[in-house]
Amino acid sequence: MTSTTYKREGSGGTSHGYPLKIRVALRADVTRLTEILAESFHTRQGLGGLMYPIFRLGIYEDLRNRLATSSGYYTCLVAAIADSPHKLGNIPLNVPEHLVGTVEMGLRSPSPWSIGDRYPYISNLAVHPTARRQGVARELLIGCEQVAMKWGFSDLYLHVLENNSQARQLYHQVGYRIAQIDWSWERKA
């Protein structure tokens, strides 16, 4: 499987007017964020269904530890729907706050042995299936851009798998461009 590194130069973006609030994750959010991440990245079908509770527990523990021990250059953002009489997708907006997405960002080095040369790297972008294609991921990416600017960076990076066409389309639409293609030894010629 091939993965591609995307780079977003500069900053900016616009909101689509959805009643979303992008905020920093709290420890109290870990359980709901675990559900969003597990639902987004793991299947409940077949063997995946048997392993799902283990994957979910691993996600919970990893996220809980990152939030508890994060450094100054790490953030986990959440997309929350505030109380509103409207709907977002299939989600009624009559609850005080409903989490529908998350993303993490930290600084990463180009290689394990490089010193001092780091850049903002986006990971674990996930939107609950019932809230997809409503602008949630776009707003989370804009939130990452704002945090990166506060950190003093103008470029952001992320990876996406070759077969994830919806994510690749989103990244292209919001201004990310291919910076590098990583070839896997598993790739067939």
PDB file of C-alpha atoms in Angstrom:
ATOM      1  CA  MET A   1       0.000   0.000   0.000  1.00  0.00           C
ATOM      2  CA  THR A   2       1.307   3.430  -0.889  1.00  0.00           C
ATOM      3  CA  SER A   3       0.902   6.471   1.313  1.00  0.00           C
ATOM      4  CA  THR A   4       1.301  10.070   0.335  1.00  0.00           C
ATOM      5  CA  THR A   5       2.583  12.965   2.392  1.00  0.00           C
ATOM      6  CA  TYR A   6       0.553  16.120   1.847  1.00  0.00           C
ATOM      7  CA  LYS A   7       1.720  19.613   2.683  1.00  0.00           C
ATOM      8  CA  ARG A   8      -0.440  22.664   3.334  1.00  0.00           C
ATOM      9  CA  GLU A   9       1.442  25.892   2.764  1.00  0.00           C
ATOM     10  CA  GLY A  10       0.308  29.075   4.352  1.00  0.00           C
ATOM     11  CA  SER A  11      -2.883  29.369   6.289  1.00  0.00           C
ATOM     12  CA  GLY A  12      -6.458  30.361   5.908  1.00  0.00           C
ATOM     13  CA  GLY A  13      -9.784  28.777   5.322  1.00  0.00           C
ATOM     14  CA  THR A  14     -13.396  29.563   5.734  1.00  0.00           C
ATOM     15  CA  SER A  15     -16.147  28.162   7.844  1.00  0.00           C
ATOM     16  CA  HIS A  16     -19.210  26.693   6.200  1.00  0.00           C
ATOM     17  CA  GLY A  17     -21.513  28.117   8.826  1.00  0.00           C
ATOM     18  CA  TYR A  18     -22.327  24.835  10.586  1.00  0.00           C
ATOM     19  CA  PRO A  19     -22.969  25.209  14.313  1.00  0.00           C
ATOM     20  CA  LEU A  20     -19.639  23.583  15.149  1.00  0.00           C
ATOM     21  CA  LYS A  21     -17.289  24.553  17.898  1.00  0.00           C
ATOM     22  CA  ILE A  22     -13.678  23.473  17.509  1.00  0.00           C
ATOM     23  CA  ARG A  23     -11.974  23.266  20.862  1.00  0.00           C
ATOM     24  CA  VAL A  24      -9.128  21.517  22.651  1.00  0.00           C
ATOM     25  CA  ALA A  25     -10.009  18.042  23.899  1.00  0.00           C
ATOM     26  CA  LEU A  26     -10.529  17.495  27.606  1.00  0.00           C
ATOM     27  CA  ARG A  27      -9.800  14.341  29.558  1.00  0.00           C
ATOM     28  CA  ALA A  28     -13.556  13.970  29.985  1.00  0.00           C
ATOM     29  CA  ASP A  29     -13.838  13.617  26.177  1.00  0.00           C
ATOM     30  CA  VAL A  30     -11.656  10.502  25.924  1.00  0.00           C
ATOM     31  CA  THR A  31     -14.476   7.939  25.942  1.00  0.00           C
ATOM     32  CA  ARG A  32     -16.467   9.672  23.176  1.00  0.00           C
ATOM     33  CA  LEU A  33     -13.332  10.356  21.111  1.00  0.00           C
ATOM     34  CA  THR A  34     -12.384   6.693  21.453  1.00  0.00           C
ATOM     35  CA  GLU A  35     -15.756   5.754  19.956  1.00  0.00           C
ATOM     36  CA  ILE A  36     -15.261   8.151  17.027  1.00  0.00           C
ATOM     37  CA  LEU A  37     -11.720   6.901  16.325  1.00  0.00           C
ATOM     38  CA  ALA A  38     -12.611   3.215  16.670  1.00  0.00           C
ATOM     39  CA  GLU A  39     -15.683   3.587  14.461  1.00  0.00           C
ATOM     40  CA  SER A  40     -13.631   5.469  11.840  1.00  0.00           C
ATOM     41  CA  PHE A  41     -10.574   3.222  11.671  1.00  0.00           C
ATOM     42  CA  HIS A  42     -11.771  -0.294  12.561  1.00  0.00           C
ATOM     43  CA  THR A  43     -14.512  -2.566  11.326  1.00  0.00           C
ATOM     44  CA  ARG A  44     -16.956  -4.527  13.424  1.00  0.00           C
ATOM     45  CA  GLN A  45     -17.380  -7.076  10.622  1.00  0.00           C
ATOM     46  CA  GLY A  46     -15.763 -10.539  10.564  1.00  0.00           C
ATOM     47  CA  LEU A  47     -12.500 -10.957  12.460  1.00  0.00           C
ATOM     48  CA  GLY A  48     -12.392  -7.190  12.952  1.00  0.00           C
ATOM     49  CA  GLY A  49     -15.557  -7.487  15.028  1.00  0.00           C
ATOM     50  CA  LEU A  50     -13.886  -9.938  17.371  1.00  0.00           C
ATOM     51  CA  MET A  51     -10.852  -7.682  17.712  1.00  0.00           C
ATOM     52  CA  TYR A  52     -12.851  -4.436  17.944  1.00  0.00           C
ATOM     53  CA  PRO A  53     -12.946  -4.298  21.783  1.00  0.00           C
ATOM     54  CA  ILE A  54      -9.158  -4.739  21.888  1.00  0.00           C
ATOM     55  CA  PHE A  55      -8.614  -2.017  19.259  1.00  0.00           C
ATOM     56  CA  ARG A  56     -10.993   0.258  21.151  1.00  0.00           C
ATOM     57  CA  LEU A  57      -9.178  -0.302  24.455  1.00  0.00           C
ATOM     58  CA  GLY A  58      -5.820   0.422  22.786  1.00  0.00           C
ATOM     59  CA  ILE A  59      -7.168   3.658  21.302  1.00  0.00           C
ATOM     60  CA  TYR A  60      -8.604   4.673  24.675  1.00  0.00           C
ATOM     61  CA  GLU A  61      -5.346   4.086  26.547  1.00  0.00           C
ATOM     62  CA  ASP A  62      -3.171   5.764  23.892  1.00  0.00           C
ATOM     63  CA  LEU A  63      -5.383   8.848  23.716  1.00  0.00           C
ATOM     64  CA  ARG A  64      -5.749   9.078  27.490  1.00  0.00           C
ATOM     65  CA  ASN A  65      -1.965   8.934  27.889  1.00  0.00           C
ATOM     66  CA  ARG A  66      -1.313  11.527  25.157  1.00  0.00           C
ATOM     67  CA  LEU A  67      -3.784  13.959  26.716  1.00  0.00           C
ATOM     68  CA  ALA A  68      -2.329  13.425  30.191  1.00  0.00           C
ATOM     69  CA  THR A  69       1.330  13.750  29.199  1.00  0.00           C
ATOM     70  CA  SER A  70       1.255  16.064  26.197  1.00  0.00           C
ATOM     71  CA  SER A  71       4.051  18.531  25.620  1.00  0.00           C
ATOM     72  CA  GLY A  72       3.702  22.142  24.541  1.00  0.00           C
ATOM     73  CA  TYR A  73       3.680  21.106  20.884  1.00  0.00           C
ATOM     74  CA  TYR A  74       0.794  18.661  20.907  1.00  0.00           C
ATOM     75  CA  THR A  75      -2.912  19.291  20.598  1.00  0.00           C
ATOM     76  CA  CYS A  76      -6.019  17.198  20.229  1.00  0.00           C
ATOM     77  CA  LEU A  77      -8.938  19.156  18.834  1.00  0.00           C
ATOM     78  CA  VAL A  78     -12.578  18.136  18.871  1.00  0.00           C
ATOM     79  CA  ALA A  79     -15.535  19.222  16.778  1.00  0.00           C
ATOM     80  CA  ALA A  80     -18.518  19.734  19.019  1.00  0.00           C
ATOM     81  CA  ILE A  81     -22.047  20.603  18.014  1.00  0.00           C
ATOM     82  CA  ALA A  82     -23.492  23.167  20.374  1.00  0.00           C
ATOM     83  CA  ASP A  83     -27.112  23.250  21.454  1.00  0.00           C
ATOM     84  CA  SER A  84     -29.206  24.265  18.456  1.00  0.00           C
ATOM     85  CA  PRO A  85     -32.669  23.549  17.035  1.00  0.00           C
ATOM     86  CA  HIS A  86     -31.082  22.378  13.742  1.00  0.00           C
ATOM     87  CA  LYS A  87     -29.658  19.075  12.522  1.00  0.00           C
ATOM     88  CA  LEU A  88     -26.220  18.132  11.185  1.00  0.00           C
ATOM     89  CA  GLY A  89     -26.616  15.078   8.999  1.00  0.00           C
ATOM     90  CA  ASN A  90     -28.649  12.604  11.047  1.00  0.00           C
ATOM     91  CA  ILE A  91     -27.676  14.126  14.392  1.00  0.00           C
ATOM     92  CA  PRO A  92     -30.341  16.196  16.142  1.00  0.00           C
ATOM     93  CA  LEU A  93     -28.777  19.262  17.704  1.00  0.00           C
ATOM     94  CA  ASN A  94     -30.802  19.425  20.871  1.00  0.00           C
ATOM     95  CA  VAL A  95     -28.098  18.322  23.305  1.00  0.00           C
ATOM     96  CA  PRO A  96     -25.763  20.732  25.142  1.00  0.00           C
ATOM     97  CA  GLU A  97     -22.735  19.440  23.229  1.00  0.00           C
ATOM     98  CA  HIS A  98     -22.218  16.433  20.992  1.00  0.00           C
ATOM     99  CA  LEU A  99     -18.728  15.445  19.809  1.00  0.00           C
ATOM    100  CA  VAL A 100     -18.610  14.467  16.140  1.00  0.00           C
ATOM    101  CA  GLY A 101     -14.930  14.633  15.183  1.00  0.00           C
ATOM    102  CA  THR A 102     -11.340  14.828  16.327  1.00  0.00           C
ATOM    103  CA  VAL A 103      -7.831  15.445  15.068  1.00  0.00           C
ATOM    104  CA  GLU A 104      -4.395  15.445  16.655  1.00  0.00           C
ATOM    105  CA  MET A 105      -1.342  17.491  15.779  1.00  0.00           C
ATOM    106  CA  GLY A 106       2.189  17.493  17.090  1.00  0.00           C
ATOM    107  CA  LEU A 107       5.683  18.233  15.904  1.00  0.00           C
ATOM    108  CA  ARG A 108       7.509  15.523  13.986  1.00  0.00           C
ATOM    109  CA  SER A 109      11.066  15.196  12.715  1.00  0.00           C
ATOM    110  CA  PRO A 110      11.759  14.191   9.097  1.00  0.00           C
ATOM    111  CA  SER A 111      13.755  11.217  10.371  1.00  0.00           C
ATOM    112  CA  PRO A 112      14.458   9.623  13.761  1.00  0.00           C
ATOM    113  CA  TRP A 113      18.061  10.807  13.730  1.00  0.00           C
ATOM    114  CA  SER A 114      17.504  14.441  12.716  1.00  0.00           C
ATOM    115  CA  ILE A 115      17.834  17.011  15.453  1.00  0.00           C
ATOM    116  CA  GLY A 116      16.028  20.332  15.597  1.00  0.00           C
ATOM    117  CA  ASP A 117      14.276  20.135  12.215  1.00  0.00           C
ATOM    118  CA  ARG A 118      10.605  19.602  13.105  1.00  0.00           C
ATOM    119  CA  TYR A 119       7.277  20.423  11.485  1.00  0.00           C
ATOM    120  CA  PRO A 120       3.577  20.241  12.457  1.00  0.00           C
ATOM    121  CA  TYR A 121       2.088  16.866  11.577  1.00  0.00           C
ATOM    122  CA  ILE A 122      -1.642  16.095  11.547  1.00  0.00           C
ATOM    123  CA  SER A 123      -2.832  12.625  12.555  1.00  0.00           C
ATOM    124  CA  ASN A 124      -5.937  10.728  13.577  1.00  0.00           C
ATOM    125  CA  LEU A 125      -8.430  12.934  11.754  1.00  0.00           C
ATOM    126  CA  ALA A 126     -11.755  11.185  12.304  1.00  0.00           C
ATOM    127  CA  VAL A 127     -15.382  12.163  11.896  1.00  0.00           C
ATOM    128  CA  HIS A 128     -18.248  10.054  13.179  1.00  0.00           C
ATOM    129  CA  PRO A 129     -19.961   8.315  10.230  1.00  0.00           C
ATOM    130  CA  THR A 130     -23.278  10.110  10.844  1.00  0.00           C
ATOM    131  CA  ALA A 131     -21.596  13.536  10.539  1.00  0.00           C
ATOM    132  CA  ARG A 132     -19.411  12.934   7.483  1.00  0.00           C
ATOM    133  CA  ARG A 133     -19.550  15.153   4.396  1.00  0.00           C
ATOM    134  CA  GLN A 134     -20.912  18.042   6.486  1.00  0.00           C
ATOM    135  CA  GLY A 135     -17.689  20.124   6.724  1.00  0.00           C
ATOM    136  CA  VAL A 136     -16.528  18.760  10.085  1.00  0.00           C
ATOM    137  CA  ALA A 137     -13.123  17.530   8.832  1.00  0.00           C
ATOM    138  CA  ARG A 138     -12.542  20.817   7.015  1.00  0.00           C
ATOM    139  CA  GLU A 139     -13.204  22.785  10.222  1.00  0.00           C
ATOM    140  CA  LEU A 140     -10.853  20.535  12.190  1.00  0.00           C
ATOM    141  CA  LEU A 141      -8.119  21.123   9.595  1.00  0.00           C
ATOM    142  CA  ILE A 142      -8.685  24.882   9.843  1.00  0.00           C
ATOM    143  CA  GLY A 143      -8.349  24.538  13.620  1.00  0.00           C
ATOM    144  CA  CYS A 144      -4.994  22.794  13.112  1.00  0.00           C
ATOM    145  CA  GLU A 145      -3.851  25.632  10.845  1.00  0.00           C
ATOM    146  CA  GLN A 146      -4.695  28.161  13.550  1.00  0.00           C
ATOM    147  CA  VAL A 147      -2.776  26.200  16.191  1.00  0.00           C
ATOM    148  CA  ALA A 148       0.238  25.795  13.874  1.00  0.00           C
ATOM    149  CA  MET A 149       0.289  29.559  13.310  1.00  0.00           C
ATOM    150  CA  LYS A 150       0.299  30.104  17.097  1.00  0.00           C
ATOM    151  CA  TRP A 151       3.253  27.729  17.284  1.00  0.00           C
ATOM    152  CA  GLY A 152       5.049  29.821  14.650  1.00  0.00           C
ATOM    153  CA  PHE A 153       4.655  27.481  11.663  1.00  0.00           C
ATOM    154  CA  SER A 154       2.994  28.117   8.319  1.00  0.00           C
ATOM    155  CA  ASP A 155       3.304  24.636   6.758  1.00  0.00           C
ATOM    156  CA  LEU A 156       1.469  21.494   7.918  1.00  0.00           C
ATOM    157  CA  TYR A 157       1.944  17.870   6.868  1.00  0.00           C
ATOM    158  CA  LEU A 158      -0.120  14.681   6.960  1.00  0.00           C
ATOM    159  CA  HIS A 159      -0.141  11.217   5.389  1.00  0.00           C
ATOM    160  CA  VAL A 160      -3.000   9.514   3.615  1.00  0.00           C
ATOM    161  CA  LEU A 161      -3.238   6.019   2.165  1.00  0.00           C
ATOM    162  CA  GLU A 162      -3.425   5.717  -1.591  1.00  0.00           C
ATOM    163  CA  ASN A 163      -6.822   4.011  -1.496  1.00  0.00           C
ATOM    164  CA  ASN A 164      -8.475   6.660   0.707  1.00  0.00           C
ATOM    165  CA  SER A 165      -9.888   8.712  -2.162  1.00  0.00           C
ATOM    166  CA  GLN A 166     -12.370  10.697  -0.046  1.00  0.00           C
ATOM    167  CA  ALA A 167      -9.615  11.945   2.262  1.00  0.00           C
ATOM    168  CA  ARG A 168      -7.322  12.717  -0.673  1.00  0.00           C
ATOM    169  CA  GLN A 169     -10.119  14.736  -2.303  1.00  0.00           C
ATOM    170  CA  LEU A 170     -10.759  16.698   0.909  1.00  0.00           C
ATOM    171  CA  TYR A 171      -7.071  17.521   1.383  1.00  0.00           C
ATOM    172  CA  HIS A 172      -6.768  18.686  -2.191  1.00  0.00           C
ATOM    173  CA  GLN A 173      -9.899  20.869  -1.878  1.00  0.00           C
ATOM    174  CA  VAL A 174      -8.587  22.661   1.214  1.00  0.00           C
ATOM    175  CA  GLY A 175      -5.186  23.358  -0.326  1.00  0.00           C
ATOM    176  CA  TYR A 176      -2.914  20.472   0.621  1.00  0.00           C
ATOM    177  CA  ARG A 177      -0.505  19.388  -2.099  1.00  0.00           C
ATOM    178  CA  ILE A 178       1.580  16.242  -2.488  1.00  0.00           C
ATOM    179  CA  ALA A 179       4.996  16.668  -0.925  1.00  0.00           C
ATOM    180  CA  GLN A 180       6.163  13.047  -1.139  1.00  0.00           C
ATOM    181  CA  ILE A 181       4.942   9.595  -2.139  1.00  0.00           C
ATOM    182  CA  ASP A 182       6.051   6.742   0.099  1.00  0.00           C
ATOM    183  CA  TRP A 183       6.248   3.429  -1.712  1.00  0.00           C
ATOM    184  CA  SER A 184       5.648   0.245   0.213  1.00  0.00           C
ATOM    185  CA  TRP A 185       7.486  -3.000  -0.467  1.00  0.00           C
ATOM    186  CA  GLU A 186       4.019  -4.597  -0.694  1.00  0.00           C
ATOM    187  CA  ARG A 187       3.071  -2.501  -3.723  1.00  0.00           C
ATOM    188  CA  LYS A 188       2.680  -4.560  -6.882  1.00  0.00           C
ATOM    189  CA  ALA A 189       4.231  -3.243 -10.072  1.00  0.00           C
TER     190      ALA A 189
END
